[in-house]
Every structure is written in C-alpha cells, then in structure tokens.
Amino acid sequence: TPYTYTATSSVAVHRGIKPIYVDVKKDTFEMDIDKVAEKITEKTRVIMPVDIAGVPFDYDGLKKVLKD
C-alpha cells in the first residue's frame, strides 16, 4: 500500500529477494488475506503484513489461511 513505509519491502530487496505484493481490501487498508492465499507458492518464504494507522493486521485470519 502507498500508505506504508518503503522499508518494509526494502529489507527483502536488499537481500536479493523479489517481493510479491498483495492488494488491500477496498473498505480498509489491510492486506486482502484471500488474495494472500492466491500468491503463495513453493518459493514463498516470508509474508510481511503491516499494521497501519494504529489498526493491527488480522494476524489470526492470516494464521488460518496458512494452516489451510
């Protein structure tokens, strides 16, 4: 999202890792968890959600997607 700080993905870039971005939900600024599942491949090593504007990300929802 353009509302976050670039350092979030810069860490990956500096390590030679290609970030794959997931769009946000239309009604919030949260990463769309349903779209995360579509992006996961055997090459996925890290998922970096971002808390924004003092609102914590839905980590429980992400854990559920990762278990499935």
Coordinates of C-alpha atoms in Angstrom, one line a residue:
T1 CA 0.0 0.0 0.0
P2 CA 1.3 3.5 -0.7
Y3 CA 0.4 4.4 2.9
T4 CA 3.2 2.4 4.4
Y5 CA 6.9 3.0 4.7
T6 CA 9.1 1.5 1.9
A7 CA 11.5 -0.1 4.4
T8 CA 9.0 -2.9 4.8
S9 CA 9.9 -4.4 1.4
S10 CA 13.3 -2.8 1.2
V11 CA 14.6 -5.5 3.6
A12 CA 13.7 -8.2 1.1
V13 CA 15.1 -6.3 -1.9
H14 CA 18.5 -5.7 -0.1
R15 CA 18.7 -9.5 0.4
G16 CA 18.1 -10.2 -3.3
I17 CA 14.5 -11.4 -2.7
K18 CA 11.8 -10.4 -5.1
P19 CA 8.8 -9.0 -3.2
I20 CA 5.3 -10.1 -4.4
Y21 CA 2.7 -7.6 -3.4
V22 CA -0.9 -8.3 -2.4
D23 CA -3.6 -5.6 -2.8
V24 CA -5.6 -4.2 0.1
K25 CA -9.2 -4.6 0.8
K26 CA -11.5 -2.0 -0.7
D27 CA -13.1 -1.0 2.6
T28 CA -9.8 -1.0 4.7
F29 CA -6.1 -0.5 4.2
E30 CA -5.4 -4.1 5.3
M31 CA -3.8 -6.6 3.0
D32 CA -6.5 -8.8 1.5
I33 CA -6.0 -12.2 3.2
D34 CA -7.9 -14.0 0.5
K35 CA -5.5 -12.7 -2.1
V36 CA -2.6 -13.8 0.0
A37 CA -3.6 -17.5 -0.4
E38 CA -3.6 -17.0 -4.2
K39 CA 0.0 -15.6 -4.2
I40 CA 1.6 -18.3 -2.0
T41 CA 3.9 -20.7 -4.0
E42 CA 6.6 -23.2 -3.1
K43 CA 9.0 -20.3 -3.3
T44 CA 7.3 -18.2 -0.6
R45 CA 9.5 -17.8 2.4
V46 CA 8.1 -14.7 4.2
I47 CA 4.8 -12.9 4.5
M48 CA 5.1 -9.3 5.8
P49 CA 1.8 -7.8 6.9
V50 CA 1.8 -4.2 8.0
D51 CA -0.2 -2.6 10.8
I52 CA -1.4 0.8 9.6
A53 CA -2.8 3.8 11.4
G54 CA -2.8 2.1 14.7
V55 CA -5.0 -0.7 13.5
P56 CA -3.4 -4.1 13.9
F57 CA -3.5 -6.5 10.9
D58 CA -5.8 -9.6 11.1
Y59 CA -3.0 -12.0 12.2
D60 CA -5.5 -14.6 13.3
G61 CA -7.0 -14.6 9.8
L62 CA -3.6 -14.9 8.2
K63 CA -2.7 -17.9 10.5
K64 CA -5.9 -19.6 9.4
V65 CA -5.0 -19.2 5.7
L66 CA -1.5 -20.5 6.3
K67 CA -2.9 -23.6 8.1
D68 CA -5.2 -24.4 5.2

